[in-house]
CSV table of C-alpha atoms in Angstrom, one decimal:
chain,number,residue,atom,x,y,z
A,19,UNK,CA,118.0,-12.6,-42.2
A,20,UNK,CA,120.3,-9.9,-40.8
A,21,UNK,CA,120.3,-9.5,-37.0
A,22,UNK,CA,118.8,-6.2,-36.0
A,23,UNK,CA,121.3,-3.7,-34.6
A,24,UNK,CA,119.7,-3.7,-31.1
A,25,UNK,CA,120.1,-7.5,-31.0
A,26,UNK,CA,123.8,-7.6,-31.9
A,27,UNK,CA,126.1,-8.9,-29.1
A,28,UNK,CA,128.7,-6.5,-27.6
A,29,UNK,CA,131.4,-8.7,-29.2
A,30,UNK,CA,129.7,-8.3,-32.6
A,31,UNK,CA,129.3,-4.6,-32.2
A,32,UNK,CA,133.0,-4.1,-31.4
A,33,UNK,CA,134.1,-6.2,-34.3
A,34,UNK,CA,132.0,-4.0,-36.6
A,35,UNK,CA,133.1,-0.8,-35.0
A,36,UNK,CA,136.7,-1.8,-35.5
A,37,UNK,CA,135.9,-2.6,-39.2
A,38,UNK,CA,134.2,0.8,-39.6
A,39,UNK,CA,131.1,-1.0,-40.9
A,40,UNK,CA,128.8,0.3,-38.1
A,41,UNK,CA,128.3,3.4,-36.1
A,42,UNK,CA,127.6,3.6,-32.4
A,43,UNK,CA,125.0,6.3,-33.2
A,44,UNK,CA,123.0,3.9,-35.4
A,45,UNK,CA,123.1,1.2,-32.8
A,46,UNK,CA,122.0,3.6,-30.0
A,47,UNK,CA,119.1,4.9,-32.2
A,48,UNK,CA,118.1,1.3,-32.8
A,49,UNK,CA,118.2,0.5,-29.1
A,50,UNK,CA,116.1,3.6,-28.3
A,51,UNK,CA,113.6,2.7,-30.9
A,52,UNK,CA,113.4,-0.8,-29.4
A,53,UNK,CA,112.8,0.7,-26.0
A,54,UNK,CA,110.1,2.9,-27.4
A,55,UNK,CA,108.3,-0.1,-28.8
A,56,UNK,CA,108.5,-2.3,-25.7
A,57,UNK,CA,108.2,0.1,-22.8
A,58,UNK,CA,104.4,0.6,-22.9
A,59,UNK,CA,104.1,-3.1,-22.2
A,60,UNK,CA,107.0,-4.0,-19.9
A,61,UNK,CA,108.0,-0.8,-18.0
A,62,UNK,CA,111.7,-1.9,-17.5
A,63,UNK,CA,113.4,1.6,-17.5
A,64,UNK,CA,113.9,4.5,-15.2
A,65,UNK,CA,115.7,7.8,-15.9
A,66,UNK,CA,115.9,7.3,-19.7
A,67,UNK,CA,117.8,10.2,-21.2
A,68,UNK,CA,117.9,9.7,-25.0
A,69,UNK,CA,119.7,12.9,-25.7
A,70,UNK,CA,122.5,12.0,-23.3
A,71,UNK,CA,122.8,8.5,-24.8
A,72,UNK,CA,123.0,9.9,-28.3
A,73,UNK,CA,125.6,12.5,-27.3
A,74,UNK,CA,127.7,9.7,-25.8
A,75,UNK,CA,127.2,7.6,-29.0
A,76,UNK,CA,128.3,10.6,-31.2
A,77,UNK,CA,131.4,11.1,-29.1
A,78,UNK,CA,132.2,7.4,-29.5
A,79,UNK,CA,131.6,7.6,-33.3
A,80,UNK,CA,134.1,10.4,-33.5
A,81,UNK,CA,136.7,8.4,-31.6
A,82,UNK,CA,136.3,5.3,-33.8
A,83,UNK,CA,136.5,7.5,-36.9
A,84,UNK,CA,139.8,8.9,-35.6
A,85,UNK,CA,141.1,5.4,-34.8
A,86,UNK,CA,141.3,6.2,-31.1
A,87,UNK,CA,138.6,4.2,-29.2
A,88,UNK,CA,138.5,5.1,-25.5
A,89,UNK,CA,138.2,1.6,-24.1
A,90,UNK,CA,137.0,-2.0,-24.4
A,91,UNK,CA,133.3,-1.0,-24.6
A,92,UNK,CA,133.5,2.2,-26.6
A,93,UNK,CA,130.1,2.8,-28.2
A,94,UNK,CA,128.4,-0.3,-26.7
A,95,UNK,CA,124.9,0.4,-25.2
A,96,UNK,CA,124.5,-0.6,-21.5
A,97,UNK,CA,121.8,-0.3,-18.8
A,98,UNK,CA,122.3,-0.2,-15.1
A,99,UNK,CA,120.0,-1.1,-12.3
A,100,UNK,CA,118.8,2.1,-10.7
A,101,UNK,CA,120.5,1.5,-7.3
A,102,UNK,CA,123.9,1.7,-9.2
A,103,UNK,CA,124.4,5.4,-8.9
A,104,UNK,CA,125.0,7.5,-12.0
A,105,UNK,CA,126.0,11.1,-11.5
A,106,UNK,CA,123.0,13.5,-11.6
A,107,UNK,CA,120.3,10.8,-11.5
A,108,UNK,CA,118.4,10.1,-8.3
A,109,UNK,CA,118.2,6.5,-7.0
A,110,UNK,CA,114.8,5.8,-5.7
A,111,UNK,CA,115.7,2.2,-4.7
A,112,UNK,CA,112.3,1.2,-6.1
A,113,UNK,CA,110.4,2.9,-3.3
A,114,UNK,CA,108.1,5.9,-3.1
A,115,UNK,CA,109.4,6.4,0.4
A,116,UNK,CA,112.9,7.4,-0.9
A,117,UNK,CA,113.8,11.1,-1.0
A,118,UNK,CA,114.9,11.8,-4.6
A,119,UNK,CA,118.3,13.5,-4.7
A,120,UNK,CA,120.6,13.5,-7.7
A,121,UNK,CA,123.6,11.2,-7.2
A,122,UNK,CA,126.8,13.2,-6.6
A,123,UNK,CA,129.0,10.8,-8.4
A,124,UNK,CA,129.0,7.6,-10.4
A,125,UNK,CA,129.2,4.4,-8.5
A,126,UNK,CA,132.3,2.3,-9.2
A,127,UNK,CA,130.7,0.2,-11.9
A,128,UNK,CA,129.2,3.2,-13.7
A,129,UNK,CA,132.6,5.0,-13.5
A,130,UNK,CA,134.4,2.0,-15.1
A,131,UNK,CA,131.8,1.8,-17.9
A,132,UNK,CA,132.2,5.5,-18.7
A,133,UNK,CA,136.0,5.1,-18.7
A,134,UNK,CA,135.6,2.2,-21.2
A,135,UNK,CA,133.4,4.4,-23.5
A,136,UNK,CA,130.2,2.5,-23.0
A,137,UNK,CA,126.9,4.3,-23.8
A,138,UNK,CA,124.7,4.4,-20.7
A,139,UNK,CA,121.3,4.3,-22.2
A,140,UNK,CA,119.0,4.1,-19.2
A,141,UNK,CA,118.6,2.8,-15.6
A,142,UNK,CA,116.4,-0.1,-14.9
A,143,UNK,CA,113.7,-0.9,-12.3
A,144,UNK,CA,113.6,-2.7,-9.0
A,145,UNK,CA,111.2,-3.5,-6.2
A,146,UNK,CA,111.3,-1.5,-2.9
A,147,UNK,CA,114.8,-1.6,-1.5
A,148,UNK,CA,115.6,-4.7,-3.5
A,149,UNK,CA,113.7,-6.8,-0.9
A,150,UNK,CA,111.9,-9.1,-3.3
A,151,UNK,CA,112.7,-11.8,-5.8
A,152,UNK,CA,109.8,-10.2,-7.8
A,153,UNK,CA,109.0,-7.0,-9.6
A,154,UNK,CA,106.2,-5.0,-7.7
A,155,UNK,CA,107.4,-1.6,-6.6
A,156,UNK,CA,105.7,1.4,-4.9
A,157,UNK,CA,107.7,3.8,-7.1
A,158,UNK,CA,108.0,2.2,-10.6
A,159,UNK,CA,105.2,1.0,-12.8
A,160,UNK,CA,104.9,-2.8,-12.7
A,161,UNK,CA,107.7,-4.4,-14.7
A,162,UNK,CA,106.4,-7.3,-16.8
A,163,UNK,CA,108.1,-10.3,-18.4
A,164,UNK,CA,108.6,-10.0,-22.2
A,165,UNK,CA,107.9,-13.7,-22.7
A,166,UNK,CA,104.5,-13.4,-21.2
A,167,UNK,CA,103.2,-10.0,-20.0
A,168,UNK,CA,101.0,-11.7,-17.3
A,169,UNK,CA,104.1,-13.1,-15.7
A,170,UNK,CA,106.7,-11.8,-13.3
A,171,UNK,CA,110.3,-10.9,-14.2
A,172,UNK,CA,111.6,-12.0,-10.9
A,173,UNK,CA,113.7,-9.6,-8.8
A,174,UNK,CA,115.2,-7.6,-7.6
A,175,UNK,CA,117.0,-6.8,-10.9
A,176,UNK,CA,113.6,-6.8,-12.5
A,177,UNK,CA,114.1,-4.2,-15.2
A,178,UNK,CA,117.5,-5.5,-16.1
A,179,UNK,CA,116.1,-9.0,-16.8
A,180,UNK,CA,113.3,-7.6,-18.9
A,181,UNK,CA,115.6,-5.2,-20.8
A,182,UNK,CA,118.0,-8.0,-21.7
A,183,UNK,CA,115.2,-10.3,-23.0
A,184,UNK,CA,113.5,-7.4,-24.8
A,185,UNK,CA,116.6,-6.4,-26.7
A,186,UNK,CA,117.5,-3.1,-25.0
A,187,UNK,CA,121.1,-3.5,-26.2
A,188,UNK,CA,123.6,-6.2,-25.2
A,189,UNK,CA,124.9,-5.3,-21.7
A,190,UNK,CA,123.0,-4.9,-18.5
A,191,UNK,CA,124.1,-4.7,-14.8
A,192,UNK,CA,122.1,-5.8,-11.9
A,193,UNK,CA,122.7,-6.4,-8.2
A,194,UNK,CA,122.3,-9.5,-6.1
A,195,UNK,CA,122.0,-10.1,-2.4
A,196,UNK,CA,120.0,-13.3,-2.4
A,197,UNK,CA,119.3,-14.1,-6.1
A,198,UNK,CA,118.5,-10.7,-7.5
A,199,UNK,CA,120.6,-11.2,-10.7
A,200,UNK,CA,120.0,-14.9,-11.2
A,201,UNK,CA,116.2,-15.1,-10.5
A,202,UNK,CA,115.3,-12.4,-13.1
A,203,UNK,CA,117.9,-13.9,-15.5
A,204,UNK,CA,116.1,-17.2,-15.1
A,205,UNK,CA,112.6,-15.9,-15.5
A,206,UNK,CA,113.6,-13.8,-18.5
A,207,UNK,CA,115.7,-16.5,-20.3
A,208,UNK,CA,119.0,-14.6,-20.2
A,209,UNK,CA,122.4,-15.2,-18.7
A,210,UNK,CA,123.3,-13.7,-15.4
A,211,UNK,CA,126.4,-14.0,-13.2
A,212,UNK,CA,126.6,-13.3,-9.5
A,213,UNK,CA,130.4,-13.0,-9.0
A,214,UNK,CA,132.4,-13.8,-5.9
A,215,UNK,CA,131.7,-11.2,-3.2
A,216,UNK,CA,134.0,-8.3,-3.8
A,217,UNK,CA,135.0,-9.1,-7.4
A,218,UNK,CA,133.2,-6.0,-8.6
A,219,UNK,CA,133.6,-3.0,-6.4
A,220,UNK,CA,130.3,-1.7,-4.9
A,221,UNK,CA,129.6,1.6,-3.1
A,222,UNK,CA,128.4,1.4,-0.5
A,223,UNK,CA,129.7,-2.2,0.1
A,224,UNK,CA,127.6,-4.6,2.1
A,225,UNK,CA,127.7,-8.2,3.2
A,226,UNK,CA,126.4,-10.6,0.5
A,227,UNK,CA,125.7,-7.7,-2.0
A,228,UNK,CA,127.3,-7.9,-5.4
A,229,UNK,CA,126.9,-6.4,-8.9
A,230,UNK,CA,126.7,-8.8,-11.8
A,231,UNK,CA,126.2,-8.8,-15.6
A,232,UNK,CA,123.0,-9.8,-17.3
A,233,UNK,CA,123.4,-10.5,-21.1
A,234,UNK,CA,122.2,-12.8,-23.9
A,235,UNK,CA,125.5,-14.5,-24.3
A,236,UNK,CA,128.2,-15.7,-21.9
A,237,UNK,CA,131.0,-14.0,-23.9
A,238,UNK,CA,129.2,-10.6,-23.4
A,239,UNK,CA,129.1,-11.2,-19.7
A,240,UNK,CA,132.8,-12.0,-19.7
A,241,UNK,CA,133.5,-8.8,-21.6
A,242,UNK,CA,131.6,-6.7,-19.1
A,243,UNK,CA,133.3,-8.4,-16.2
A,244,UNK,CA,136.7,-7.4,-17.6
A,245,UNK,CA,135.7,-3.7,-17.3
A,246,UNK,CA,133.6,-3.5,-14.1
A,247,UNK,CA,135.9,-5.7,-12.0
A,248,UNK,CA,138.6,-3.1,-12.0
A,249,UNK,CA,139.4,-1.7,-8.6
A,250,UNK,CA,137.9,1.2,-6.8
A,251,UNK,CA,139.0,2.4,-3.4
A,252,UNK,CA,135.5,3.2,-2.2
A,253,UNK,CA,134.8,-0.5,-1.7
A,254,UNK,CA,136.8,-1.5,1.3
A,255,UNK,CA,135.4,-5.0,1.1
A,256,UNK,CA,136.6,-5.6,-2.5
A,257,UNK,CA,139.0,-8.3,-3.6
A,258,UNK,CA,142.5,-7.4,-4.6
A,259,UNK,CA,142.8,-6.5,-8.3
A,260,UNK,CA,143.6,-9.6,-10.4
A,261,UNK,CA,144.5,-10.1,-14.0
A,262,UNK,CA,141.9,-12.6,-15.1
A,263,UNK,CA,141.8,-13.8,-18.7
A,264,UNK,CA,138.0,-13.2,-18.9
A,265,UNK,CA,138.0,-13.9,-22.7
A,266,UNK,CA,139.4,-17.5,-22.3
A,267,UNK,CA,136.0,-19.3,-22.1
A,268,UNK,CA,136.9,-22.6,-23.8
A,269,UNK,CA,137.4,-25.5,-21.3
A,270,UNK,CA,137.2,-29.3,-21.4
A,271,UNK,CA,134.8,-30.6,-18.7
A,272,UNK,CA,136.2,-34.1,-18.8
A,273,UNK,CA,137.0,-35.4,-15.3
A,274,UNK,CA,135.5,-32.5,-13.5
A,275,UNK,CA,133.5,-33.5,-10.4
A,276,UNK,CA,130.1,-31.8,-10.4
A,277,UNK,CA,127.5,-31.9,-7.7
A,278,UNK,CA,123.8,-32.0,-8.7
A,279,UNK,CA,121.5,-30.4,-6.2
A,280,UNK,CA,117.8,-30.9,-6.9
A,281,UNK,CA,116.3,-31.9,-3.6
A,282,UNK,CA,115.1,-29.8,-0.7
A,283,UNK,CA,115.6,-30.6,3.0
A,284,UNK,CA,112.1,-29.3,3.7
A,285,UNK,CA,110.6,-31.9,1.3
A,286,UNK,CA,108.6,-29.4,-0.7
A,287,UNK,CA,108.6,-30.1,-4.4
A,288,UNK,CA,110.4,-28.4,-7.3
A,289,UNK,CA,108.2,-27.8,-10.4
A,290,UNK,CA,108.5,-31.0,-12.5
A,291,UNK,CA,109.3,-29.1,-15.7
A,292,UNK,CA,112.1,-27.2,-13.9
A,293,UNK,CA,113.6,-30.3,-12.4
A,294,UNK,CA,113.5,-32.2,-15.7
A,295,UNK,CA,115.2,-29.3,-17.5
A,296,UNK,CA,118.0,-29.2,-14.9
A,297,UNK,CA,118.5,-33.0,-15.0
A,298,UNK,CA,118.7,-32.8,-18.8
A,299,UNK,CA,121.4,-30.1,-18.6
A,300,UNK,CA,123.3,-32.3,-16.1
A,301,UNK,CA,123.2,-35.2,-18.5
A,302,UNK,CA,125.0,-33.0,-21.2
A,303,UNK,CA,127.9,-32.4,-18.7
A,304,UNK,CA,128.0,-36.1,-18.0
A,305,UNK,CA,128.0,-37.1,-21.7
A,306,UNK,CA,131.0,-34.7,-22.2
A,307,UNK,CA,132.9,-36.6,-19.5
A,308,UNK,CA,132.2,-34.8,-16.3
A,309,UNK,CA,131.5,-36.9,-13.2
A,310,UNK,CA,128.0,-35.8,-11.9
A,311,UNK,CA,127.0,-36.9,-8.4
A,312,UNK,CA,123.8,-36.1,-6.5
A,313,UNK,CA,124.3,-33.5,-3.7
A,314,UNK,CA,122.0,-33.6,-0.7
A,315,UNK,CA,120.5,-30.4,0.6
A,316,UNK,CA,122.8,-29.1,3.4
A,317,UNK,CA,120.6,-26.3,4.6
A,318,UNK,CA,118.2,-26.2,7.5
A,319,UNK,CA,115.1,-24.2,8.3
A,320,UNK,CA,116.9,-22.7,11.2
A,321,UNK,CA,119.7,-21.3,9.0
A,322,UNK,CA,117.2,-19.9,6.5
A,323,UNK,CA,115.1,-18.3,9.2
A,324,UNK,CA,118.3,-16.6,10.3
A,325,UNK,CA,118.4,-14.8,6.9
A,326,UNK,CA,114.7,-14.0,7.2
A,327,UNK,CA,115.1,-12.5,10.6
A,328,UNK,CA,118.2,-10.4,9.6
A,329,UNK,CA,116.7,-8.9,6.4
A,330,UNK,CA,113.2,-8.2,7.9
A,331,UNK,CA,115.0,-6.4,10.8
A,332,UNK,CA,116.8,-4.3,8.1
A,333,UNK,CA,113.3,-3.2,6.8
A,334,UNK,CA,112.3,-2.3,10.4
A,335,UNK,CA,115.4,-0.2,10.9
A,336,UNK,CA,115.0,1.5,7.5
A,337,UNK,CA,111.4,2.4,8.2
A,338,UNK,CA,112.1,3.7,11.7
A,339,UNK,CA,114.7,6.1,10.2
A,340,UNK,CA,112.1,7.8,8.1
A,341,UNK,CA,109.5,10.4,9.0
A,342,UNK,CA,106.3,8.6,9.6
A,343,UNK,CA,104.4,10.1,6.6
A,344,UNK,CA,107.3,9.2,4.3
A,345,UNK,CA,107.6,5.7,5.6
A,346,UNK,CA,103.9,5.1,4.8
A,347,UNK,CA,104.8,5.4,1.1
A,348,UNK,CA,106.8,2.2,1.2
A,349,UNK,CA,105.3,-1.0,-0.2
A,350,UNK,CA,103.0,-3.1,2.0
A,351,UNK,CA,105.5,-5.9,1.9
A,352,UNK,CA,108.2,-3.7,3.5
A,353,UNK,CA,105.8,-2.8,6.3
A,354,UNK,CA,104.8,-6.4,6.8
A,355,UNK,CA,108.5,-7.4,7.1
A,356,UNK,CA,109.1,-4.6,9.5
A,357,UNK,CA,106.1,-5.6,11.7
A,358,UNK,CA,107.4,-9.2,11.7
A,359,UNK,CA,110.8,-8.1,12.8
A,360,UNK,CA,109.1,-6.2,15.7
A,361,UNK,CA,108.2,-9.6,17.2
A,362,UNK,CA,111.8,-10.6,17.4
A,363,UNK,CA,113.8,-10.2,20.6
A,364,UNK,CA,117.3,-8.7,20.6
A,365,UNK,CA,118.7,-12.3,21.3
A,366,UNK,CA,116.8,-13.6,18.2
A,367,UNK,CA,118.3,-10.8,16.1
A,368,UNK,CA,121.8,-11.7,17.2
A,369,UNK,CA,121.2,-15.4,16.6
A,370,UNK,CA,120.1,-14.5,13.1
A,371,UNK,CA,123.6,-13.4,12.3
A,372,UNK,CA,125.1,-16.6,13.8
A,373,UNK,CA,122.7,-18.7,11.8
A,374,UNK,CA,123.8,-17.0,8.6
A,375,UNK,CA,127.4,-17.7,9.5
A,376,UNK,CA,126.4,-21.4,10.0
A,377,UNK,CA,124.8,-21.4,6.6
A,378,UNK,CA,127.9,-20.0,5.1
A,379,UNK,CA,130.1,-22.6,6.7
A,380,UNK,CA,127.7,-25.4,5.7
A,381,UNK,CA,127.6,-24.2,2.1
A,382,UNK,CA,131.3,-24.1,1.7
A,383,UNK,CA,131.7,-27.5,3.4
A,384,UNK,CA,129.0,-29.2,1.2
A,385,UNK,CA,130.2,-27.8,-2.1
A,386,UNK,CA,134.0,-27.8,-1.5
A,387,UNK,CA,134.5,-31.5,-2.8
A,388,UNK,CA,133.0,-30.5,-6.2
A,389,UNK,CA,134.6,-28.4,-8.9
A,390,UNK,CA,131.1,-27.0,-9.7
A,391,UNK,CA,127.5,-27.5,-8.5
A,392,UNK,CA,124.4,-27.6,-10.8
A,393,UNK,CA,120.9,-26.8,-9.5
A,394,UNK,CA,117.7,-25.0,-10.4
A,395,UNK,CA,117.9,-21.2,-10.1
A,396,UNK,CA,114.2,-21.0,-9.0
A,397,UNK,CA,112.2,-24.0,-8.0
A,398,UNK,CA,109.2,-22.5,-9.8
A,399,UNK,CA,108.2,-21.1,-13.1
A,400,UNK,CA,107.5,-17.4,-13.5
A,401,UNK,CA,104.4,-16.5,-11.4
A,402,UNK,CA,101.9,-13.7,-11.8
A,403,UNK,CA,103.3,-10.3,-12.6
A,404,UNK,CA,101.5,-8.7,-9.6
A,405,UNK,CA,102.6,-11.3,-7.1
A,406,UNK,CA,105.4,-10.7,-4.6
A,407,UNK,CA,106.3,-14.4,-4.4
A,408,UNK,CA,105.3,-17.8,-5.7
A,409,UNK,CA,102.9,-18.4,-2.8
A,410,UNK,CA,102.5,-17.7,0.9
A,411,UNK,CA,102.9,-21.3,2.0
A,412,UNK,CA,106.7,-21.1,1.9
A,413,UNK,CA,108.0,-17.6,1.1
A,414,UNK,CA,111.6,-18.7,1.6
A,415,UNK,CA,111.5,-21.2,-1.3
A,416,UNK,CA,111.9,-18.8,-4.1
A,417,UNK,CA,115.5,-18.0,-3.2
A,418,UNK,CA,116.2,-21.5,-1.8
A,419,UNK,CA,118.9,-22.4,-4.4
A,420,UNK,CA,120.4,-18.9,-4.8
A,421,UNK,CA,120.7,-17.1,-1.5
A,422,UNK,CA,123.2,-19.7,0.0
A,423,UNK,CA,125.8,-18.6,-2.5
A,424,UNK,CA,125.5,-15.0,-1.5
A,425,UNK,CA,126.2,-16.0,2.1
A,426,UNK,CA,129.2,-18.2,1.1
A,427,UNK,CA,130.5,-15.5,-1.3
A,428,UNK,CA,130.8,-18.1,-4.1
A,429,UNK,CA,130.2,-17.2,-7.8
A,430,UNK,CA,127.0,-18.6,-9.3
A,431,UNK,CA,125.4,-18.0,-12.7
A,432,UNK,CA,122.0,-18.6,-14.3
A,433,UNK,CA,121.8,-19.8,-17.9
A,434,UNK,CA,118.7,-20.8,-19.8
A,435,UNK,CA,118.3,-24.6,-20.0
A,436,UNK,CA,114.9,-25.0,-21.6
A,437,UNK,CA,111.3,-24.0,-21.7
A,438,UNK,CA,108.1,-25.0,-20.0
A,439,UNK,CA,105.2,-26.2,-22.1
A,440,UNK,CA,103.9,-22.7,-21.7
A,441,UNK,CA,107.0,-21.3,-23.4
A,442,UNK,CA,108.4,-19.7,-20.2
A,443,UNK,CA,112.2,-20.0,-19.7
A,444,UNK,CA,113.9,-22.2,-17.2
A,445,UNK,CA,117.2,-21.5,-15.6
A,446,UNK,CA,120.2,-23.7,-14.7
A,447,UNK,CA,122.4,-22.5,-11.8
A,448,UNK,CA,126.1,-23.2,-12.1
A,449,UNK,CA,128.0,-22.4,-8.9
A,450,UNK,CA,131.8,-22.6,-8.3
A,451,UNK,CA,134.3,-22.3,-5.4
A,452,UNK,CA,134.9,-18.8,-4.1
A,453,UNK,CA,137.1,-16.7,-6.5
A,454,UNK,CA,136.5,-19.1,-9.4
A,455,UNK,CA,134.4,-16.6,-11.4
A,456,UNK,CA,136.2,-17.5,-14.6
A,457,UNK,CA,135.5,-21.2,-14.1
A,458,UNK,CA,131.8,-20.5,-13.7
A,459,UNK,CA,131.8,-18.5,-16.9
A,460,UNK,CA,133.7,-21.4,-18.6
A,461,UNK,CA,131.1,-23.9,-17.5
A,462,UNK,CA,128.3,-21.7,-18.7
A,463,UNK,CA,130.1,-21.2,-22.0
A,464,UNK,CA,130.4,-25.0,-22.4
A,465,UNK,CA,126.7,-25.5,-21.6
A,466,UNK,CA,125.8,-22.7,-24.0
A,467,UNK,CA,127.7,-24.5,-26.8
A,468,UNK,CA,125.9,-27.8,-26.3
A,469,UNK,CA,122.4,-26.9,-25.2
A,470,UNK,CA,121.0,-26.6,-28.7
A,471,UNK,CA,118.9,-24.0,-30.4
A,472,UNK,CA,117.0,-21.5,-28.3
A,473,UNK,CA,113.5,-20.1,-28.9
A,474,UNK,CA,113.3,-16.8,-30.7
A,475,UNK,CA,113.4,-13.8,-28.4
A,476,UNK,CA,110.0,-12.3,-27.6
A,477,UNK,CA,108.7,-9.4,-29.7
A,478,UNK,CA,106.4,-6.6,-28.8
A,479,UNK,CA,102.8,-7.0,-29.7
């Protein structure tokens, strides 16, 4: 059976555009129709402008007909998380407390996409200020997981994960400061890459915050990286421009030393189905000749509480900067975080920063002996759609395996590695040394080639 136009990969679309066997207009119409079918159930989009998308697709069609494509992504549909600014569209940051003002300019990633001819179809949803590894937002309707509408997409790139799984075109961009690309990629069964900090220019730049691709295939993520990693002077924390052969994904894993991290220093359990799927993935690396060794959890509760103190204080500062009546519109979880931060002394707030630095140092030291590290993305399966985490008994556990690599600035990816008995996806995290973004993509491409057949993508009811 022919693959529907909305489900074709970016690589496939470009091949057919070059052959003049497919029009960007037909593809964009198919994506818009797919969105129309799914949106009443999953609520993944924000700021959808079908007329603008079709106008962009028609301009692309004309360029292809003239044999003058504009760039590497000419005519390929893409979505962007709503905190990645696009000129003229407000960025609510997931919160009803935000004053809505049209963005004055495209953010770096959006600018690179337009330069490459991509068709920006829509923005996607997020929770308040990107604070959660879950979907609930005081501004957006609740985003739901296409695999099971009663389940969470994860966060904070909630809409991007749902959009990729639902077939809203091949390319999606999210942001990640503690797992916000990888957790929804995991929960939604798609591929997600958190690049090395600074690899993709961000405006405004911030410690630990990155932009990353979310796609159905590793090759599509590599194609997207080639475009959005180009330099932009607005990001004074970005890495120097580097000519990386993003398309060279083939690599032999024989002899590579790989750490396998599946335990927790706190002793709390990982879901058995998650752990078994990750162990099975590790065996495939081992069978292909990699040297896989257990890696003991190097983190401490003190380090992780440093992150909690730092980011809850951010909530308190943000709320304090707003008029009282507007601040009241923010989600309850933002107010709870701000109230918690109010109990901290100035000395504890300063120590939060030093503890995060200690976590960074410990992560680099523990992982440096290995070429790559395998682990779960999330220690749990997707939880209830309305929930803000997997349970109050240990709210730090949901980002246990992901947030460390934001602090260390190392690249890390999520790739689907199996399904629970319920049919829900399970993600494998592959992390590499800092700057080895291509290597992480190569490891993901290897695993993608050996993991076996995947379940059919979910369909709207």
